[in-house]
Short mmCIF file of C-alpha atoms in Angstrom, two decimals:
data_model
loop_
_atom_site.label_atom_id
_atom_site.label_comp_id
_atom_site.label_asym_id
_atom_site.label_seq_id
_atom_site.Cartn_x
_atom_site.Cartn_y
_atom_site.Cartn_z
CA MET A 1 63.92 150.57 168.04
CA GLU A 2 64.78 147.80 170.36
CA GLU A 3 64.55 149.18 174.02
CA LYS A 4 68.00 149.24 175.86
CA LEU A 5 67.48 147.76 179.00
CA PHE A 6 69.42 149.02 182.20
CA PHE A 7 70.16 147.16 185.38
CA PRO A 8 69.22 149.01 188.57
CA ALA A 9 72.35 150.25 190.62
CA GLY A 10 72.66 150.64 194.15
CA ILE A 11 75.37 152.40 196.68
CA SER A 12 76.07 152.69 200.03
CA GLU A 13 79.00 154.50 201.59
CA ALA A 14 80.24 155.71 204.97
CA GLY A 15 81.14 159.30 203.66
CA GLY A 16 83.15 161.15 206.36
CA ARG A 17 81.92 158.91 209.08
CA ALA A 18 83.76 156.25 210.73
CA ALA A 19 80.80 153.66 210.28
CA ASN A 20 77.99 153.27 207.99
CA GLU A 21 74.47 153.22 209.67
CA ASP A 22 72.85 153.29 206.08
CA ALA A 23 71.68 150.11 204.55
CA ILE A 24 70.01 149.25 201.22
CA TRP A 25 68.25 146.29 199.88
CA PRO A 26 68.79 144.20 197.80
CA ALA A 27 72.56 143.73 197.84
CA PRO A 28 73.55 145.33 194.51
CA VAL A 29 75.79 142.19 193.99
CA HIS A 30 72.76 140.11 194.08
CA ILE A 31 70.58 142.17 191.74
CA ARG A 32 68.18 140.16 189.56
CA THR A 33 66.43 141.00 186.34
CA THR A 34 63.22 140.02 188.29
CA ASP A 35 63.78 142.54 191.11
CA ASN A 36 61.03 145.11 191.59
CA VAL A 37 61.42 146.25 195.06
CA PHE A 38 64.27 148.75 196.11
CA VAL A 39 64.82 149.93 199.82
CA VAL A 40 67.02 152.71 201.56
CA CYS A 41 67.12 152.99 205.32
CA ASP A 42 69.26 155.32 207.30
CA GLY A 43 69.91 154.25 210.98
CA VAL A 44 69.40 157.35 213.03
CA GLY A 45 72.52 158.75 214.61
CA GLY A 46 72.85 159.50 218.35
CA LEU A 47 70.52 156.48 219.11
CA ARG A 48 71.77 152.90 220.05
CA LYS A 49 72.51 150.61 217.11
CA GLY A 50 71.44 152.91 214.00
CA SER A 51 73.30 150.48 211.80
CA LEU A 52 71.31 147.31 213.31
CA ALA A 53 68.19 149.16 212.63
CA SER A 54 68.73 150.15 209.18
CA THR A 55 70.01 146.71 208.12
CA THR A 56 67.09 144.80 210.02
CA ALA A 57 64.37 147.10 208.62
CA SER A 58 65.60 147.23 204.88
CA ARG A 59 65.95 143.31 204.96
CA ILE A 60 62.66 142.51 206.56
CA ILE A 61 60.42 145.00 204.47
CA GLY A 62 62.42 144.22 201.30
CA GLU A 63 61.93 140.36 201.87
CA SER A 64 58.45 140.65 202.65
CA LEU A 65 57.64 142.53 199.63
CA ARG A 66 59.50 140.37 197.36
CA LYS A 67 57.15 137.43 198.49
CA VAL A 68 54.02 139.28 197.22
CA SER A 69 52.69 137.65 194.06
CA GLY A 70 50.83 139.79 191.54
CA ASP A 71 50.29 143.63 191.97
CA PHE A 72 50.67 145.32 195.29
CA VAL A 73 48.06 146.72 197.66
CA GLN A 74 48.40 149.10 200.47
CA GLY A 75 47.97 146.10 203.11
CA ASP A 76 51.19 144.47 201.83
CA PHE A 77 53.35 147.45 202.87
CA VAL A 78 51.53 147.76 206.32
CA ARG A 79 52.40 144.05 206.89
CA ALA A 80 55.99 144.43 205.84
CA VAL A 81 56.55 147.42 208.24
CA ARG A 82 54.83 145.63 211.02
CA ALA A 83 57.02 142.78 210.39
CA ALA A 84 60.03 144.86 210.86
CA TYR A 85 58.68 146.45 213.97
CA ALA A 86 58.10 142.59 215.36
CA GLU A 87 61.77 141.72 214.45
CA PHE A 88 62.88 145.09 216.49
CA ASP A 89 60.68 143.91 219.40
CA GLU A 90 62.49 140.65 219.46
CA ARG A 91 65.83 142.24 219.37
CA VAL A 92 64.95 144.56 222.30
CA ALA A 93 63.71 141.51 224.41
CA GLU A 94 67.10 139.72 223.56
CA GLN A 95 69.19 142.94 224.17
CA PRO A 96 67.39 145.79 226.02
CA SER A 97 70.32 148.16 225.32
CA VAL A 98 69.00 148.43 221.50
CA LYS A 99 65.71 149.81 222.87
CA GLY A 100 65.10 153.12 220.87
CA MET A 101 67.10 151.92 217.71
CA ALA A 102 65.55 153.79 214.78
CA THR A 103 65.74 154.11 210.97
CA THR A 104 64.43 155.93 208.19
CA LEU A 105 62.88 154.39 205.12
CA ALA A 106 62.45 155.09 201.58
CA LEU A 107 61.21 152.46 199.01
CA VAL A 108 60.12 151.76 195.52
CA ALA A 109 57.88 148.81 194.53
CA ILE A 110 56.91 148.22 190.82
CA ASP A 111 54.11 146.26 189.56
CA ALA A 112 52.00 146.37 186.39
CA LYS A 113 49.78 149.05 187.63
CA GLY A 114 52.36 151.55 188.43
CA VAL A 115 55.10 152.38 191.05
CA TRP A 116 54.54 152.19 194.82
CA ILE A 117 56.55 154.97 196.91
CA GLY A 118 56.63 154.74 200.53
CA HIS A 119 58.63 156.65 203.05
CA VAL A 120 59.12 157.51 206.70
CA GLY A 121 61.57 160.18 207.75
CA ASP A 122 63.79 162.39 205.55
CA SER A 123 65.29 159.76 203.18
CA ARG A 124 63.83 160.52 199.79
CA VAL A 125 62.45 159.12 196.45
CA TYR A 126 62.64 161.24 193.30
CA HIS A 127 60.88 160.47 190.04
CA MET A 128 62.53 161.97 187.17
CA ARG A 129 61.76 162.17 183.30
CA GLU A 130 63.90 163.60 180.52
CA GLY A 131 66.14 165.63 182.93
CA LYS A 132 63.54 166.88 185.14
CA VAL A 133 62.21 166.13 188.57
CA LEU A 134 58.56 165.22 188.11
CA TRP A 135 57.80 164.76 191.90
CA ARG A 136 59.58 163.87 195.06
CA THR A 137 58.55 162.56 198.54
CA ARG A 138 58.12 165.41 201.35
CA ASP A 139 60.33 164.81 204.48
CA HIS A 140 58.76 164.00 207.91
CA SER A 141 60.99 166.64 209.48
CA PHE A 142 61.04 169.64 211.51
CA VAL A 143 61.83 172.20 208.83
CA GLU A 144 59.64 170.51 206.23
CA GLU A 145 56.79 171.49 208.61
CA LEU A 146 57.99 174.91 208.90
CA MET A 147 57.93 175.37 205.01
CA ALA A 148 54.66 173.88 204.76
CA ARG A 149 53.26 176.40 206.85
CA GLY A 150 55.13 179.21 205.17
CA ALA A 151 57.13 179.92 208.13
CA LEU A 152 60.47 178.82 206.33
CA THR A 153 61.73 179.31 202.83
CA GLY A 154 63.80 176.28 201.14
CA GLU A 155 66.89 178.47 201.01
CA GLU A 156 66.42 178.91 204.94
CA ALA A 157 65.70 175.27 205.56
CA ILE A 158 69.28 174.34 204.14
CA HIS A 159 70.91 176.05 206.66
CA HIS A 160 68.49 175.76 209.67
CA PRO A 161 70.24 174.40 212.72
CA ASN A 162 67.49 171.85 213.12
CA ARG A 163 67.45 170.65 209.72
CA HIS A 164 68.14 167.06 210.50
CA VAL A 165 65.39 166.80 213.13
CA ILE A 166 62.89 164.38 211.96
CA THR A 167 59.35 164.01 213.12
CA ARG A 168 58.88 160.09 212.10
CA ALA A 169 61.07 157.03 212.15
CA ILE A 170 60.64 153.17 212.22
CA GLN A 171 61.67 152.97 215.69
CA ALA A 172 61.81 150.18 218.43
CA GLY A 173 59.79 150.73 221.40
CA SER A 174 58.07 154.15 219.85
CA LYS A 175 54.78 154.94 218.40
CA ARG A 176 54.38 152.53 215.16
CA HIS A 177 54.55 154.99 212.38
CA LEU A 178 53.57 153.48 209.08
CA PRO A 179 55.02 154.77 205.76
CA GLU A 180 53.37 157.66 203.87
CA LEU A 181 52.44 155.88 200.52
CA GLU A 182 52.07 157.23 197.01
CA HIS A 183 51.03 155.18 193.90
CA ALA A 184 52.29 156.64 190.80
CA THR A 185 50.43 155.42 187.65
CA ASP A 186 52.05 158.35 185.38
CA VAL A 187 55.06 156.20 184.78
CA GLN A 188 56.78 155.47 181.33
CA PRO A 189 59.67 153.64 180.20
CA GLY A 190 62.59 155.87 180.32
CA ASP A 191 61.71 157.40 183.52
CA TRP A 192 64.21 156.95 186.52
CA PHE A 193 63.53 156.77 190.14
CA LEU A 194 66.27 157.96 192.77
CA ILE A 195 65.75 156.68 196.29
CA CYS A 196 68.41 158.15 198.68
CA SER A 197 69.51 158.94 202.22
CA ASP A 198 69.85 162.68 203.40
CA GLY A 199 73.64 162.17 203.12
CA LEU A 200 73.20 162.27 199.32
CA THR A 201 70.84 165.26 199.23
CA ASP A 202 72.56 167.36 201.83
CA ARG A 203 75.54 167.35 199.24
CA VAL A 204 73.87 167.40 195.88
CA PRO A 205 71.17 170.10 195.73
CA GLU A 206 67.77 169.01 194.01
CA SER A 207 68.03 171.30 191.43
CA GLU A 208 71.15 169.82 190.18
CA LEU A 209 70.20 166.20 190.31
CA PRO A 210 68.78 165.65 186.79
CA ALA A 211 71.59 167.27 185.07
CA ILE A 212 74.39 164.88 186.83
CA TRP A 213 73.89 162.23 184.49
CA ASP A 214 72.97 161.14 181.11
CA THR A 215 69.87 159.36 181.32
CA LYS A 216 71.21 157.11 178.30
CA GLU A 217 74.04 155.88 180.49
CA GLU A 218 74.25 152.93 182.86
CA PRO A 219 72.97 153.59 186.31
CA ALA A 220 76.13 152.24 187.77
CA ASN A 221 78.11 154.94 186.13
CA ALA A 222 75.54 157.60 187.32
CA LEU A 223 75.91 156.54 190.51
CA GLU A 224 79.77 156.80 190.41
CA THR A 225 79.21 160.37 189.31
CA LEU A 226 76.79 160.92 192.50
CA ALA A 227 79.34 159.29 194.85
CA ALA A 228 82.37 161.37 193.60
CA ARG A 229 80.22 164.53 194.48
CA CYS A 230 79.46 163.16 197.84
CA ASN A 231 82.91 162.02 198.53
CA ALA A 232 84.30 165.46 197.70
CA ILE A 233 82.44 166.85 200.58
CA ASP A 234 82.79 165.42 204.28
CA GLY A 235 79.77 164.50 205.75
CA ASP A 236 77.04 161.98 206.58
CA ASN A 237 76.85 158.28 205.33
CA PHE A 238 74.98 158.28 201.72
CA SER A 239 73.17 155.73 200.08
CA ALA A 240 71.01 155.50 196.97
CA TRP A 241 69.25 153.19 194.51
CA LEU A 242 68.90 154.45 190.99
CA VAL A 243 66.19 152.64 189.19
CA PRO A 244 65.61 152.93 185.56
CA VAL A 245 62.10 151.94 184.39
CA SER A 246 61.80 149.67 181.31
CA GLN A 247 58.90 148.26 179.51
CA SER A 248 59.74 144.98 180.96
CA MET A 249 59.30 146.17 184.57
CA PHE A 250 56.24 148.46 184.08
CA HIS A 251 53.11 147.55 181.84
CA PRO A 252 50.04 150.16 181.08
CA ILE A 253 47.57 150.37 183.48
CA PRO A 254 44.17 148.74 182.67
CA GLU A 255 41.31 150.74 181.68
CA ALA A 256 39.25 149.08 183.89
CA GLU A 257 38.88 150.98 187.47
CA LEU A 258 41.00 149.50 190.19
CA ALA A 259 39.42 147.57 193.01
CA GLU A 260 39.28 148.94 196.34
CA GLU A 261 42.24 148.12 198.50
CA GLU A 262 42.94 148.04 202.21
CA THR A 263 43.39 151.51 203.63
CA GLU A 264 45.30 150.89 206.85
CA ILE A 265 47.85 153.77 206.23
CA SER A 266 47.58 156.47 208.57
CA GLU A 267 49.30 159.88 208.48
CA ASN A 268 49.35 159.96 212.22
CA THR A 269 49.44 163.48 212.36
CA GLU A 270 47.63 166.15 214.11
CA ASN A 271 47.54 169.68 212.70
CA PRO A 272 47.77 172.37 215.38
CA SER A 273 47.19 175.67 214.08
CA ARG A 274 49.87 177.50 216.04
CA LEU A 275 53.62 176.83 215.28
CA LYS A 276 54.39 177.30 218.74
CA ARG A 277 52.99 174.00 219.49
CA LEU A 278 55.10 172.13 216.90
CA TRP A 279 57.95 171.10 219.33
CA GLU A 280 55.26 169.91 221.85
CA ARG A 281 53.54 167.88 219.17
CA ILE A 282 56.57 165.96 217.94
CA SER A 283 57.93 165.46 221.37
CA PRO A 284 59.12 163.08 222.75
CA PHE A 285 59.56 161.64 219.16
CA THR A 286 62.37 163.91 218.21
CA LEU A 287 65.32 162.20 216.40
CA VAL A 288 68.55 163.91 215.01
CA ASP A 289 69.82 161.87 212.16
CA ASP A 290 73.36 163.17 211.50
CA GLU A 291 75.28 162.54 214.80
#
């Protein structure tokens, strides 16, 4: 049976806010059959020029990765993010008032060996198959760290007063955080990747995501369903890419062992044994992304 090909679909809306500080790349109206890189950024509210940060980072990182020929290596993502930081530095030099602008980052990059997933902050990537969530990124956030230590349940995290405090971002003039990367090789035609800002996951529980759309329908229709759910609840901006994996995008991994690659990615994370030091550890880098 001939494989049915779906085009990835993207959306970015203001939600209940006056302005949209989210950004996605590439522009959905310019999607190409050869596109294999998809980016979502959420400008951090409460800081200057969140929209400038998200649009700049998504464009620079996306365009940098689009230029890669052949399969990706870790160093490609390091260089792409460093290019975004360089652009931030130029903007600050021209306009000092934007110092401190920041954004989250979530991306998917598909090549012949699998799918690269990168993120910074609380924008997420979900890998789904046959109506189930196989895997997702873990937020760089205060509540996620509490949950990892067993000090907070998932239910408690949903209502925690500091649930929007993130511990990492792409930020001008700050510590240069690099993306946490995952190379997914267990990927099959028919799988789906959802890349989204927290404006979507705040409104649509993770447990409900796989059942929201029929995986045999067009991604654009599925995103309309998600957007309708989000617009029914007043809240933050929401953005997403819904990327179906087809045989034309992904090929079986060669049996030969993959060559060693650059490993510049750093967790940049210390591991204090006492929870009371958590705020001290993430200070002064403490950002709230829902204002």
